[in-house]
PDB file of C-alpha atoms in Angstrom:
ATOM      1  CA  UNK Y  45     239.444 131.858 -23.693  1.00  0.00           C
ATOM      2  CA  UNK Y  46     239.067 135.321 -22.280  1.00  0.00           C
ATOM      3  CA  UNK Y  47     235.781 135.415 -20.365  1.00  0.00           C
ATOM      4  CA  UNK Y  48     233.530 138.383 -21.297  1.00  0.00           C
ATOM      5  CA  UNK Y  49     231.312 139.494 -18.370  1.00  0.00           C
ATOM      6  CA  UNK Y  50     228.217 138.190 -20.236  1.00  0.00           C
ATOM      7  CA  UNK Y  51     229.735 134.674 -20.362  1.00  0.00           C
ATOM      8  CA  UNK Y  52     230.628 134.778 -16.697  1.00  0.00           C
ATOM      9  CA  UNK Y  53     227.159 135.700 -15.713  1.00  0.00           C
ATOM     10  CA  UNK Y  54     225.718 132.992 -17.958  1.00  0.00           C
ATOM     11  CA  UNK Y  55     228.123 130.428 -16.410  1.00  0.00           C
ATOM     12  CA  UNK Y  56     227.023 131.505 -12.856  1.00  0.00           C
ATOM     13  CA  UNK Y  57     223.287 131.224 -13.795  1.00  0.00           C
ATOM     14  CA  UNK Y  58     223.791 127.783 -15.340  1.00  0.00           C
ATOM     15  CA  UNK Y  59     225.782 126.533 -12.327  1.00  0.00           C
ATOM     16  CA  UNK Y  60     223.087 127.851 -10.082  1.00  0.00           C
ATOM     17  CA  UNK Y  61     220.490 126.006 -12.046  1.00  0.00           C
ATOM     18  CA  UNK Y  62     222.436 122.859 -11.562  1.00  0.00           C
ATOM     19  CA  UNK Y  63     223.637 123.233  -7.988  1.00  0.00           C
ATOM     20  CA  UNK Y  64     221.225 120.561  -6.695  1.00  0.00           C
ATOM     21  CA  UNK Y  65     222.719 118.090  -9.310  1.00  0.00           C
ATOM     22  CA  UNK Y  66     226.257 118.943  -8.189  1.00  0.00           C
ATOM     23  CA  UNK Y  67     225.381 118.435  -4.509  1.00  0.00           C
ATOM     24  CA  UNK Y  68     223.211 115.329  -4.818  1.00  0.00           C
ATOM     25  CA  UNK Y  69     226.011 113.089  -5.987  1.00  0.00           C
ATOM     26  CA  UNK Y  70     223.722 111.261  -8.309  1.00  0.00           C
ATOM     27  CA  UNK Y  71     225.593 112.571 -11.410  1.00  0.00           C
ATOM     28  CA  UNK Y  72     229.239 112.828 -11.963  1.00  0.00           C
ATOM     29  CA  UNK Y  73     230.272 116.560 -11.760  1.00  0.00           C
ATOM     30  CA  UNK Y  74     232.297 116.154 -15.043  1.00  0.00           C
ATOM     31  CA  UNK Y  75     229.076 115.269 -16.846  1.00  0.00           C
ATOM     32  CA  UNK Y  76     227.276 118.350 -15.396  1.00  0.00           C
ATOM     33  CA  UNK Y  77     230.182 120.595 -16.514  1.00  0.00           C
ATOM     34  CA  UNK Y  78     229.955 118.980 -20.004  1.00  0.00           C
ATOM     35  CA  UNK Y  79     226.226 119.899 -20.078  1.00  0.00           C
ATOM     36  CA  UNK Y  80     226.896 123.470 -18.909  1.00  0.00           C
ATOM     37  CA  UNK Y  81     229.596 123.886 -21.666  1.00  0.00           C
ATOM     38  CA  UNK Y  82     227.215 122.638 -24.320  1.00  0.00           C
ATOM     39  CA  UNK Y  83     224.454 124.889 -23.173  1.00  0.00           C
ATOM     40  CA  UNK Y  84     226.840 127.889 -23.187  1.00  0.00           C
ATOM     41  CA  UNK Y  85     228.149 127.027 -26.534  1.00  0.00           C
ATOM     42  CA  UNK Y  86     224.603 126.652 -27.954  1.00  0.00           C
ATOM     43  CA  UNK Y  87     223.627 130.038 -26.365  1.00  0.00           C
ATOM     44  CA  UNK Y  88     226.609 131.663 -28.081  1.00  0.00           C
ATOM     45  CA  UNK Y  89     228.707 129.546 -30.542  1.00  0.00           C
ATOM     46  CA  UNK Y  90     231.486 132.230 -30.316  1.00  0.00           C
ATOM     47  CA  UNK Y  91     232.334 131.140 -26.806  1.00  0.00           C
ATOM     48  CA  UNK Y  92     233.509 127.522 -27.807  1.00  0.00           C
ATOM     49  CA  UNK Y  93     233.995 126.825 -24.063  1.00  0.00           C
ATOM     50  CA  UNK Y  94     235.018 123.413 -22.714  1.00  0.00           C
ATOM     51  CA  UNK Y  95     233.766 121.596 -19.547  1.00  0.00           C
ATOM     52  CA  UNK Y  96     237.299 122.111 -18.031  1.00  0.00           C
ATOM     53  CA  UNK Y  97     237.136 125.849 -18.638  1.00  0.00           C
ATOM     54  CA  UNK Y  98     233.870 126.120 -17.001  1.00  0.00           C
ATOM     55  CA  UNK Y  99     234.855 124.208 -13.966  1.00  0.00           C
ATOM     56  CA  UNK Y 100     238.134 126.197 -13.664  1.00  0.00           C
ATOM     57  CA  UNK Y 101     236.307 129.484 -14.016  1.00  0.00           C
ATOM     58  CA  UNK Y 102     233.785 128.595 -11.465  1.00  0.00           C
ATOM     59  CA  UNK Y 103     236.482 127.335  -8.952  1.00  0.00           C
ATOM     60  CA  UNK Y 104     238.205 130.797  -9.458  1.00  0.00           C
ATOM     61  CA  UNK Y 105     234.880 132.675  -8.891  1.00  0.00           C
ATOM     62  CA  UNK Y 106     234.333 130.779  -5.688  1.00  0.00           C
ATOM     63  CA  UNK Y 107     237.870 131.370  -4.494  1.00  0.00           C
ATOM     64  CA  UNK Y 108     237.627 135.161  -5.267  1.00  0.00           C
ATOM     65  CA  UNK Y 109     234.307 135.369  -3.536  1.00  0.00           C
ATOM     66  CA  UNK Y 110     235.674 133.600  -0.497  1.00  0.00           C
ATOM     67  CA  UNK Y 111     238.709 135.807  -0.353  1.00  0.00           C
ATOM     68  CA  UNK Y 112     236.640 138.957  -0.387  1.00  0.00           C
ATOM     69  CA  UNK Y 113     234.289 137.725   2.247  1.00  0.00           C
ATOM     70  CA  UNK Y 114     237.343 136.845   4.497  1.00  0.00           C
ATOM     71  CA  UNK Y 115     239.014 140.198   3.871  1.00  0.00           C
ATOM     72  CA  UNK Y 116     235.836 142.032   4.733  1.00  0.00           C
ATOM     73  CA  UNK Y 117     235.505 140.210   7.988  1.00  0.00           C
ATOM     74  CA  UNK Y 118     238.830 141.544   9.190  1.00  0.00           C
ATOM     75  CA  UNK Y 119     238.507 144.832  11.178  1.00  0.00           C
ATOM     76  CA  UNK Y 120     240.265 147.790   9.898  1.00  0.00           C
ATOM     77  CA  UNK Y 121     240.072 146.666   6.207  1.00  0.00           C
ATOM     78  CA  UNK Y 122     238.122 148.803   3.735  1.00  0.00           C
ATOM     79  CA  UNK Y 123     235.188 146.846   2.370  1.00  0.00           C
ATOM     80  CA  UNK Y 124     236.303 145.118  -0.803  1.00  0.00           C
ATOM     81  CA  UNK Y 125     233.968 144.604  -3.786  1.00  0.00           C
ATOM     82  CA  UNK Y 126     234.111 142.874  -7.174  1.00  0.00           C
ATOM     83  CA  UNK Y 127     231.935 142.933 -10.205  1.00  0.00           C
ATOM     84  CA  UNK Y 128     230.454 139.486  -9.617  1.00  0.00           C
ATOM     85  CA  UNK Y 129     230.433 139.496  -5.800  1.00  0.00           C
ATOM     86  CA  UNK Y 130     226.737 139.968  -5.401  1.00  0.00           C
ATOM     87  CA  UNK Y 131     225.864 137.371  -8.062  1.00  0.00           C
ATOM     88  CA  UNK Y 132     228.166 134.904  -6.355  1.00  0.00           C
ATOM     89  CA  UNK Y 133     226.692 135.859  -2.978  1.00  0.00           C
ATOM     90  CA  UNK Y 134     223.219 134.754  -4.324  1.00  0.00           C
ATOM     91  CA  UNK Y 135     224.746 131.517  -5.686  1.00  0.00           C
ATOM     92  CA  UNK Y 136     226.839 130.899  -2.416  1.00  0.00           C
ATOM     93  CA  UNK Y 137     223.889 131.397  -0.006  1.00  0.00           C
ATOM     94  CA  UNK Y 138     221.543 128.836  -1.511  1.00  0.00           C
ATOM     95  CA  UNK Y 139     218.487 130.902  -0.340  1.00  0.00           C
ATOM     96  CA  UNK Y 140     215.712 132.701  -1.894  1.00  0.00           C
ATOM     97  CA  UNK Y 141     216.284 136.440  -1.581  1.00  0.00           C
ATOM     98  CA  UNK Y 142     213.310 138.828  -1.757  1.00  0.00           C
ATOM     99  CA  UNK Y 143     213.706 142.335  -3.268  1.00  0.00           C
ATOM    100  CA  UNK Y 144     212.506 144.230  -0.218  1.00  0.00           C
ATOM    101  CA  UNK Y 145     215.175 142.561   1.932  1.00  0.00           C
ATOM    102  CA  UNK Y 146     217.820 143.352  -0.562  1.00  0.00           C
ATOM    103  CA  UNK Y 147     216.947 147.026  -0.821  1.00  0.00           C
ATOM    104  CA  UNK Y 148     216.781 147.397   2.841  1.00  0.00           C
ATOM    105  CA  UNK Y 149     220.082 145.604   3.536  1.00  0.00           C
ATOM    106  CA  UNK Y 150     222.321 146.543   0.742  1.00  0.00           C
ATOM    107  CA  UNK Y 151     224.517 149.524  -0.185  1.00  0.00           C
ATOM    108  CA  UNK Y 152     223.850 151.519  -3.293  1.00  0.00           C
ATOM    109  CA  UNK Y 153     226.753 149.746  -5.061  1.00  0.00           C
ATOM    110  CA  UNK Y 154     225.233 146.386  -4.399  1.00  0.00           C
ATOM    111  CA  UNK Y 155     221.830 147.502  -5.649  1.00  0.00           C
ATOM    112  CA  UNK Y 156     223.501 148.743  -8.891  1.00  0.00           C
ATOM    113  CA  UNK Y 157     225.227 145.256  -9.178  1.00  0.00           C
ATOM    114  CA  UNK Y 158     221.777 143.561  -8.586  1.00  0.00           C
ATOM    115  CA  UNK Y 159     220.156 145.669 -11.287  1.00  0.00           C
ATOM    116  CA  UNK Y 160     223.096 144.921 -13.610  1.00  0.00           C
ATOM    117  CA  UNK Y 161     222.727 141.197 -12.905  1.00  0.00           C
ATOM    118  CA  UNK Y 162     218.931 141.289 -13.702  1.00  0.00           C
ATOM    119  CA  UNK Y 163     219.474 143.392 -16.864  1.00  0.00           C
ATOM    120  CA  UNK Y 164     222.085 140.850 -18.013  1.00  0.00           C
ATOM    121  CA  UNK Y 165     219.821 137.906 -17.388  1.00  0.00           C
ATOM    122  CA  UNK Y 166     217.116 139.727 -19.401  1.00  0.00           C
ATOM    123  CA  UNK Y 167     219.537 140.285 -22.187  1.00  0.00           C
ATOM    124  CA  UNK Y 168     220.628 136.683 -22.150  1.00  0.00           C
ATOM    125  CA  UNK Y 169     216.998 135.502 -22.332  1.00  0.00           C
ATOM    126  CA  UNK Y 170     217.285 133.938 -18.814  1.00  0.00           C
ATOM    127  CA  UNK Y 171     214.717 136.156 -17.305  1.00  0.00           C
ATOM    128  CA  UNK Y 172     211.129 136.567 -18.299  1.00  0.00           C
ATOM    129  CA  UNK Y 173     209.169 139.634 -17.226  1.00  0.00           C
ATOM    130  CA  UNK Y 174     205.557 139.191 -16.320  1.00  0.00           C
ATOM    131  CA  UNK Y 175     203.071 140.236 -18.927  1.00  0.00           C
ATOM    132  CA  UNK Y 176     201.114 143.306 -17.846  1.00  0.00           C
ATOM    133  CA  UNK Y 177     197.657 143.626 -19.204  1.00  0.00           C
ATOM    134  CA  UNK Y 178     196.478 147.156 -19.791  1.00  0.00           C
ATOM    135  CA  UNK Y 179     192.687 147.566 -19.670  1.00  0.00           C
TER     136      UNK Y 179
END
C-alpha cells in the first residue's frame, strides 16, 4: 500500500484520538490497531489497510520525527523539515497547543503546515467549524 498524504494524516489523527488507550495498557495494542484500520477503511474503502500496515506506518512516522528532532539539535546543521513534522509534533507532545502560541513561536513554513493540517482535517470531516450566526 502506498500511503497518500490524506491517509497518513487520517492515521495520525486516529492514532492521536486513541493515544490514551495505547498508553493505559487496558487494551491490547493489536486490538487498537485493528480498530484504527477498520475506521480508516470505513472512511475510505479504497485504502484497504491492515492493522499491521497502520502500526508499521506509525512506527516509521515516529522514527522519522525523532531523527529530525535529533538532527536539528546538532549545532551546525541546517534545520530539517518534513511534510508531517508539525502534525507529529502535536501528537508527540501530548499537550494542548493554542493558536496564539503557535503563531508567535513558529516559522512561516510551520504555519503553512499547520494550515494544511487543519484544511486536511476539514476535508476528511474530522474538524467541525463553529456555526456563525449573522444578525
